[in-house]
Short mmCIF file of C-alpha atoms in Angstrom, two decimals:
data_model
loop_
_atom_site.label_atom_id
_atom_site.label_comp_id
_atom_site.label_asym_id
_atom_site.label_seq_id
_atom_site.Cartn_x
_atom_site.Cartn_y
_atom_site.Cartn_z
CA MET A 1407 224.66 194.70 112.10
CA LYS A 1408 224.88 198.20 113.16
CA TYR A 1409 221.95 199.88 111.91
CA ASP A 1410 218.28 198.99 110.71
CA TYR A 1411 218.44 200.53 107.33
CA LEU A 1412 221.03 201.77 105.05
CA ILE A 1413 219.38 204.55 102.83
CA VAL A 1414 221.21 205.25 99.45
CA GLY A 1415 220.44 208.61 98.58
CA ALA A 1416 220.11 211.51 100.26
CA GLY A 1417 217.53 212.81 98.16
CA LEU A 1418 213.66 213.53 99.13
CA PHE A 1419 212.63 210.03 99.05
CA GLY A 1420 215.54 208.60 101.34
CA ALA A 1421 215.41 211.58 103.79
CA VAL A 1422 211.35 211.22 104.31
CA PHE A 1423 212.01 207.28 105.18
CA ALA A 1424 215.07 208.27 107.55
CA HIS A 1425 212.85 210.97 109.36
CA GLU A 1426 210.00 208.82 109.83
CA ALA A 1427 212.22 205.65 110.78
CA LYS A 1428 213.84 207.72 113.25
CA LYS A 1429 210.74 208.85 114.71
CA LYS A 1430 210.02 205.01 115.14
CA GLY A 1431 213.43 204.21 117.26
CA LYS A 1432 214.50 202.84 114.13
CA LYS A 1433 218.68 203.63 113.36
CA CYS A 1434 219.60 205.23 110.19
CA LEU A 1435 222.56 205.43 108.27
CA VAL A 1436 222.67 207.28 104.88
CA VAL A 1437 225.01 207.26 102.14
CA GLU A 1438 225.18 209.68 99.41
CA LYS A 1439 227.62 209.94 96.37
CA ARG A 1440 227.29 213.58 95.93
CA ASN A 1441 229.08 216.26 98.05
CA HIS A 1442 225.84 217.44 99.37
CA ILE A 1443 222.53 216.12 100.63
CA ALA A 1444 219.16 216.91 98.85
CA GLY A 1445 219.51 215.04 95.52
CA ASN A 1446 217.94 217.18 92.38
CA VAL A 1447 216.04 219.81 95.09
CA TYR A 1448 219.57 220.80 96.65
CA CYS A 1449 219.86 224.97 96.33
CA GLU A 1450 222.92 226.44 96.72
CA ASP A 1451 223.54 230.49 97.91
CA ILE A 1452 225.10 232.62 95.24
CA HIS A 1453 225.35 235.86 96.82
CA GLY A 1454 221.73 236.18 98.41
CA ILE A 1455 220.08 234.23 95.87
CA TRP A 1456 219.02 230.69 96.46
CA VAL A 1457 219.78 228.91 93.12
CA HIS A 1458 218.09 225.38 92.09
CA LYS A 1459 221.22 223.88 91.18
CA TYR A 1460 219.48 220.84 88.94
CA GLY A 1461 216.70 222.71 87.57
CA ALA A 1462 213.51 224.58 88.87
CA HIS A 1463 211.66 222.87 91.32
CA ILE A 1464 208.39 224.35 92.42
CA PHE A 1465 206.30 222.54 95.16
CA HIS A 1466 202.65 222.22 94.63
CA THR A 1467 199.74 219.31 95.58
CA SER A 1468 196.27 219.30 96.13
CA HIS A 1469 196.71 216.79 99.27
CA LYS A 1470 196.59 219.02 102.01
CA ASN A 1471 198.28 216.25 104.61
CA ILE A 1472 201.43 216.55 102.35
CA TRP A 1473 201.14 220.03 102.43
CA ASP A 1474 201.19 220.25 106.37
CA TYR A 1475 203.83 217.38 106.12
CA VAL A 1476 206.10 219.90 104.52
CA ASN A 1477 205.46 222.70 106.08
CA GLN A 1478 206.50 221.09 109.46
CA PHE A 1479 210.22 221.92 108.20
CA ALA A 1480 210.00 225.20 106.19
CA GLU A 1481 208.01 228.31 105.86
CA PHE A 1482 206.80 228.46 102.05
CA ASN A 1483 205.90 231.49 100.15
CA ASN A 1484 203.00 232.14 97.93
CA TYR A 1485 204.83 231.85 94.67
CA ILE A 1486 202.50 230.80 91.66
CA ASN A 1487 204.28 229.27 88.43
CA ALA A 1488 203.11 231.42 85.29
CA PRO A 1489 206.04 230.49 82.81
CA VAL A 1490 206.33 232.79 79.81
CA ALA A 1491 206.97 231.19 76.40
CA ARG A 1492 209.30 232.97 73.90
CA TYR A 1493 208.78 232.27 70.35
CA LYS A 1494 211.24 234.02 68.34
CA ASP A 1495 210.36 237.65 68.97
CA GLU A 1496 206.84 236.86 70.67
CA LEU A 1497 205.70 236.31 74.08
CA TYR A 1498 203.19 233.56 74.95
CA ASN A 1499 201.80 232.88 78.71
CA LEU A 1500 201.67 229.54 79.77
CA PRO A 1501 199.80 227.00 80.04
CA PHE A 1502 197.72 227.50 76.82
CA ASN A 1503 195.06 229.87 78.11
CA MET A 1504 192.89 233.15 77.35
CA ASN A 1505 196.02 235.21 77.46
CA THR A 1506 197.62 232.80 75.02
CA PHE A 1507 194.67 232.78 72.43
CA SER A 1508 194.40 236.63 72.50
CA LYS A 1509 198.00 237.35 72.00
CA MET A 1510 198.00 234.60 69.18
CA TRP A 1511 194.88 235.39 67.56
CA GLY A 1512 193.64 239.30 68.78
CA ILE A 1513 190.49 237.51 70.12
CA ALA A 1514 188.47 237.99 73.53
CA THR A 1515 186.40 235.22 74.22
CA PRO A 1516 186.64 231.85 75.00
CA LYS A 1517 183.53 230.95 72.18
CA GLU A 1518 186.44 232.42 69.47
CA ALA A 1519 189.27 230.64 71.09
CA LYS A 1520 187.03 227.47 70.66
CA GLU A 1521 186.13 228.12 67.13
CA ILE A 1522 189.70 229.09 66.21
CA ILE A 1523 190.95 225.48 67.34
CA SER A 1524 188.08 223.43 66.40
CA ALA A 1525 187.85 224.46 62.94
CA GLN A 1526 192.06 223.77 63.07
CA ILE A 1527 191.62 220.43 63.92
CA ALA A 1528 188.36 219.90 61.94
CA HIS A 1529 190.51 221.28 58.91
CA LEU A 1530 193.24 218.92 59.50
CA ASN A 1531 190.91 215.74 59.35
CA ILE A 1532 193.56 213.42 61.59
CA LYS A 1533 191.58 210.41 62.58
CA GLU A 1534 194.31 208.00 63.98
CA PRO A 1535 197.30 209.99 65.17
CA ALA A 1536 200.25 207.85 63.74
CA ASN A 1537 202.80 210.09 65.62
CA LEU A 1538 203.70 212.99 68.27
CA GLU A 1539 203.01 215.48 65.72
CA GLU A 1540 199.52 214.18 64.72
CA GLN A 1541 198.57 213.56 68.01
CA ALA A 1542 199.13 217.18 68.98
CA LEU A 1543 197.86 218.94 66.08
CA SER A 1544 194.69 216.69 66.66
CA LEU A 1545 194.39 218.43 70.13
CA VAL A 1546 195.44 221.88 69.92
CA GLY A 1547 195.24 223.07 65.97
CA ARG A 1548 198.36 223.98 63.86
CA ASP A 1549 199.01 227.43 65.57
CA VAL A 1550 199.18 226.18 69.13
CA TYR A 1551 201.36 223.53 68.06
CA GLU A 1552 203.58 224.93 65.56
CA LYS A 1553 204.78 228.25 67.95
CA LEU A 1554 204.70 226.34 71.20
CA ILE A 1555 205.04 222.75 71.02
CA LYS A 1556 207.23 221.56 68.01
CA GLY A 1557 210.41 223.19 68.77
CA TYR A 1558 210.45 223.07 72.50
CA THR A 1559 209.32 219.06 72.28
CA GLU A 1560 212.00 218.34 69.51
CA LYS A 1561 214.93 219.80 71.93
CA GLN A 1562 213.60 217.69 75.10
CA TRP A 1563 213.43 214.59 73.28
CA GLY A 1564 216.30 215.22 70.78
CA ARG A 1565 214.62 214.28 67.59
CA ASP A 1566 211.69 214.92 65.11
CA CYS A 1567 208.10 214.89 66.31
CA LYS A 1568 207.09 212.87 63.48
CA GLU A 1569 209.99 210.16 65.02
CA LEU A 1570 208.14 210.50 68.55
CA PRO A 1571 205.24 208.01 69.15
CA ALA A 1572 201.89 209.52 70.21
CA PHE A 1573 201.42 208.20 73.21
CA ILE A 1574 203.80 210.58 74.79
CA ILE A 1575 201.46 213.26 74.51
CA GLN A 1576 197.89 211.73 76.05
CA ARG A 1577 196.54 215.31 76.30
CA LEU A 1578 197.32 218.75 76.00
CA PRO A 1579 195.16 221.08 78.48
CA LEU A 1580 193.56 224.18 77.24
CA ARG A 1581 192.16 226.79 79.82
CA PHE A 1582 189.27 229.10 78.48
CA VAL A 1583 190.31 231.47 81.10
CA TYR A 1584 192.57 234.26 81.30
CA ASP A 1585 194.32 232.17 84.55
CA ASN A 1586 198.31 231.86 84.08
CA ASN A 1587 198.72 229.72 87.13
CA TYR A 1588 200.33 226.54 85.33
CA PHE A 1589 199.37 223.97 88.01
CA ASN A 1590 195.59 223.12 89.08
CA ASP A 1591 197.04 222.28 92.46
CA ARG A 1592 195.54 223.96 95.59
CA TYR A 1593 198.95 224.49 97.47
CA GLN A 1594 201.99 225.79 95.86
CA GLY A 1595 204.89 227.53 96.75
CA ILE A 1596 208.88 227.55 97.22
CA PRO A 1597 210.44 227.12 100.61
CA LEU A 1598 212.01 230.25 102.25
CA GLY A 1599 215.42 229.79 101.87
CA GLY A 1600 215.75 227.09 99.31
CA TYR A 1601 214.76 222.87 99.93
CA THR A 1602 218.22 222.04 101.39
CA LYS A 1603 217.12 223.29 104.76
CA ILE A 1604 213.68 220.55 104.52
CA VAL A 1605 216.02 217.65 104.18
CA GLU A 1606 218.83 218.78 106.58
CA LYS A 1607 215.51 218.94 109.36
CA LEU A 1608 214.49 215.56 107.93
CA LEU A 1609 217.97 213.85 108.27
CA GLU A 1610 218.30 215.65 111.73
CA GLY A 1611 220.05 212.72 114.19
CA THR A 1612 220.54 210.73 111.43
CA PRO A 1613 224.14 210.08 110.35
CA VAL A 1614 224.97 210.92 106.59
CA ARG A 1615 228.24 209.58 104.72
CA LEU A 1616 228.75 211.90 101.65
CA ASN A 1617 230.73 211.12 98.82
CA THR A 1618 230.36 207.51 99.22
CA ASP A 1619 229.37 205.45 96.54
CA PHE A 1620 227.51 202.34 97.58
CA LEU A 1621 228.01 200.44 94.28
CA ALA A 1622 231.91 201.09 95.26
CA ASN A 1623 231.62 200.21 98.45
CA ARG A 1624 228.84 197.50 98.39
CA GLN A 1625 230.55 194.81 100.38
CA GLU A 1626 231.26 197.08 103.21
CA LEU A 1627 227.91 198.74 102.83
CA GLU A 1628 225.60 195.65 102.77
CA THR A 1629 226.50 194.60 106.10
CA ALA A 1630 225.88 197.33 107.83
CA ALA A 1631 222.37 197.18 108.09
CA GLU A 1632 219.13 194.42 108.51
CA LYS A 1633 217.54 196.45 105.19
CA ILE A 1634 218.28 198.46 102.43
CA ILE A 1635 216.30 201.36 100.93
CA TYR A 1636 217.88 201.91 97.71
CA THR A 1637 217.16 205.18 95.55
CA GLY A 1638 219.75 204.60 92.75
CA MET A 1639 219.00 203.31 89.19
CA ILE A 1640 217.54 200.02 89.54
CA ASP A 1641 219.33 198.45 86.00
CA GLN A 1642 222.99 200.14 87.48
CA TYR A 1643 221.73 198.16 90.70
CA TYR A 1644 221.80 194.84 88.68
CA ASP A 1645 224.70 195.96 87.17
CA TYR A 1646 222.94 196.22 83.40
CA LYS A 1647 222.56 192.62 83.06
CA LEU A 1648 219.24 192.91 81.54
CA GLY A 1649 219.88 195.58 79.73
CA VAL A 1650 220.20 199.68 80.27
CA LEU A 1651 217.09 201.97 80.78
CA GLU A 1652 217.11 205.10 79.20
CA TYR A 1653 216.74 208.76 80.14
CA ARG A 1654 217.02 212.42 79.32
CA SER A 1655 219.61 214.21 80.72
CA VAL A 1656 220.10 218.14 81.12
CA ARG A 1657 223.13 220.39 81.08
CA PHE A 1658 222.82 223.95 83.07
CA GLU A 1659 224.99 226.72 81.95
CA THR A 1660 224.68 229.39 85.02
CA GLU A 1661 226.18 232.60 85.30
CA GLU A 1662 225.61 235.42 87.61
CA LEU A 1663 224.61 238.84 85.82
CA ALA A 1664 225.42 242.32 87.14
CA MET A 1665 221.89 243.58 86.71
CA GLU A 1666 218.67 243.21 89.06
CA ASN A 1667 216.48 242.01 86.37
CA TYR A 1668 217.31 239.83 83.64
CA GLN A 1669 213.88 238.35 82.03
CA GLY A 1670 211.18 239.21 84.68
CA ASN A 1671 210.02 236.05 85.41
CA ALA A 1672 211.11 232.86 86.86
CA VAL A 1673 210.50 230.81 83.68
CA VAL A 1674 210.82 231.29 80.58
CA ASN A 1675 210.45 228.50 77.59
CA TYR A 1676 212.30 229.18 74.11
CA THR A 1677 209.83 227.16 71.90
CA ASP A 1678 211.48 227.93 68.36
CA ARG A 1679 213.96 225.12 67.51
CA GLU A 1680 216.57 227.66 66.38
CA VAL A 1681 217.63 228.67 69.98
CA PRO A 1682 219.41 225.83 71.61
CA TYR A 1683 218.28 225.57 75.07
CA THR A 1684 214.55 224.77 76.33
CA ARG A 1685 214.42 227.19 78.76
CA ILE A 1686 216.12 230.12 81.04
CA ILE A 1687 215.41 230.08 84.86
CA GLU A 1688 216.00 233.75 86.87
CA HIS A 1689 215.85 232.29 90.51
CA LYS A 1690 215.88 235.12 92.42
CA HIS A 1691 212.13 235.52 91.12
CA PHE A 1692 211.11 232.26 92.97
CA GLU A 1693 211.80 234.20 96.07
CA PHE A 1694 210.75 237.79 95.15
CA GLY A 1695 214.31 238.76 95.38
CA GLN A 1696 215.71 242.45 95.50
CA GLN A 1697 219.36 241.39 95.36
CA PRO A 1698 221.38 244.00 92.88
CA THR A 1699 222.63 241.30 90.91
CA THR A 1700 220.69 238.05 89.54
CA VAL A 1701 221.65 234.47 88.86
CA ILE A 1702 220.18 232.60 85.72
CA SER A 1703 220.43 228.92 84.12
CA ARG A 1704 220.13 228.05 80.44
CA GLU A 1705 218.80 224.26 80.43
CA TYR A 1706 220.04 221.93 77.11
CA SER A 1707 218.34 218.92 76.90
CA ARG A 1708 220.85 216.09 75.69
CA GLU A 1709 220.77 212.01 75.24
CA TRP A 1710 221.88 210.45 78.33
CA LYS A 1711 224.68 207.89 78.32
CA LYS A 1712 226.37 206.10 81.23
CA GLY A 1713 227.81 208.32 83.60
CA ASP A 1714 225.19 211.18 83.35
CA GLU A 1715 223.23 212.54 85.32
CA PRO A 1716 219.64 210.88 84.68
CA TYR A 1717 216.72 213.48 84.50
CA TYR A 1718 213.66 211.98 83.19
CA PRO A 1719 213.52 208.44 82.21
CA VAL A 1720 212.16 207.78 78.48
CA ASN A 1721 208.85 205.66 79.50
CA ASN A 1722 208.41 204.18 75.99
CA GLU A 1723 207.37 200.68 75.19
CA ARG A 1724 210.57 199.00 74.95
CA ASN A 1725 211.90 201.06 78.31
CA ASN A 1726 208.81 200.23 80.08
CA ALA A 1727 209.03 196.40 79.35
CA LEU A 1728 212.70 196.21 80.47
CA TYR A 1729 211.52 198.01 83.71
CA GLU A 1730 209.14 195.17 84.48
CA GLN A 1731 211.92 192.84 84.47
CA TYR A 1732 213.94 194.69 86.56
CA LYS A 1733 210.94 195.04 88.99
CA ALA A 1734 210.72 191.20 88.95
CA LEU A 1735 214.15 191.29 89.88
CA ALA A 1736 213.69 193.85 92.65
CA ALA A 1737 210.25 191.65 93.69
CA GLN A 1738 213.02 188.66 94.75
CA GLU A 1739 214.83 190.98 96.86
CA ASN A 1740 214.87 189.83 100.63
CA LYS A 1741 216.83 192.78 101.96
CA VAL A 1742 216.52 195.74 99.37
CA ILE A 1743 213.58 197.99 98.81
CA PHE A 1744 213.66 200.15 95.57
CA GLY A 1745 212.27 203.86 95.78
CA GLY A 1746 211.97 207.00 94.35
CA ARG A 1747 212.55 208.22 90.85
CA LEU A 1748 215.49 206.30 89.66
CA GLY A 1749 214.42 203.09 91.96
CA GLY A 1750 210.86 203.14 90.63
CA TYR A 1751 211.57 204.57 86.78
CA LYS A 1752 209.19 206.75 86.78
CA TYR A 1753 209.18 210.66 87.00
CA TYR A 1754 207.84 212.07 89.88
CA ASP A 1755 206.51 215.35 91.24
CA MET A 1756 207.81 216.40 94.65
CA ASP A 1757 204.69 215.57 96.25
CA LYS A 1758 204.37 212.06 95.03
CA VAL A 1759 208.10 211.68 95.93
CA ILE A 1760 206.67 212.35 99.61
CA ILE A 1761 203.54 210.36 99.09
CA SER A 1762 205.42 207.04 97.99
CA ALA A 1763 207.87 207.44 100.68
CA LEU A 1764 205.29 207.83 103.32
CA GLU A 1765 203.48 204.73 101.46
CA LEU A 1766 206.54 202.66 101.52
CA CYS A 1767 206.93 203.55 105.71
CA GLN A 1768 203.41 202.46 106.66
CA ARG A 1769 204.21 199.10 104.87
CA GLU A 1770 207.86 198.97 106.39
CA LEU A 1771 207.71 200.44 109.88
#
């Protein structure tokens, strides 16, 4: 055994574990099937604009220790996520707040907004929501639902809201203040020069083999280390023998435009069903860029199939029950530890990925 740990995947989870293990004097090898490190937070430089290649990533956390941890590896700017929603030719602020309600109904006070929403909910008289549509209507009323939730959600999930289970939407935050900050977290920002630099620093001094598929080289790699930290898909590790876990995938259409400013905001969601993409990201606005050109990415949500990039776990009852069966198999492993979004079949914000990795470090190291 040449290494203490073989880490499968050079994303945030694997990189944090590698960094902490190295500090404890452990020898690690990282293998990554892509041709770059940093997983889905990978950023590439297009004419001075740091492009979030796998979708927008905004770092936010309420944990000061996690904020301090990431600030060891990069300087963060003061970017605040304030998306705009476009419904046909109407523009609204997100999350749903007094700017949204004022634009929608021509009102000015929280009292007026609450009265309109309460009246719409009462008029619908939904006692026990049978599907996502009824659940959303019972939380926010018809106007907000029709303009800002229905079309966007149907594009995200690829099916009618009446066909989606109610539990997908547990709550919809309504804010009765004029504040467009999407997150409630105390700390928020984007690392200057992108996220890849953070992962580079985390992996400093640890050998990394790119273009290396663990599952295709399993026999060789399993004997390289005492233990394996596996951040790939848990069902794929077991060759899908209990069944296939479902994901939603995303297709990106990225182009550089010969203009300074395309949409005036980093994130614009397209909430009507007729527009095929869910949102457009204009990457330069994450870092207040002044470049003469701009880069935009249109995001198209789609069904995942084997071979596609898995993005969002479909955590419905069937998939969660299947994951529990895989988790039971994983618990019997002596050598392999599963972690991260794909290993745990769970959507994580970046700070939660780091928390999860540090918790594993505490147990393991």
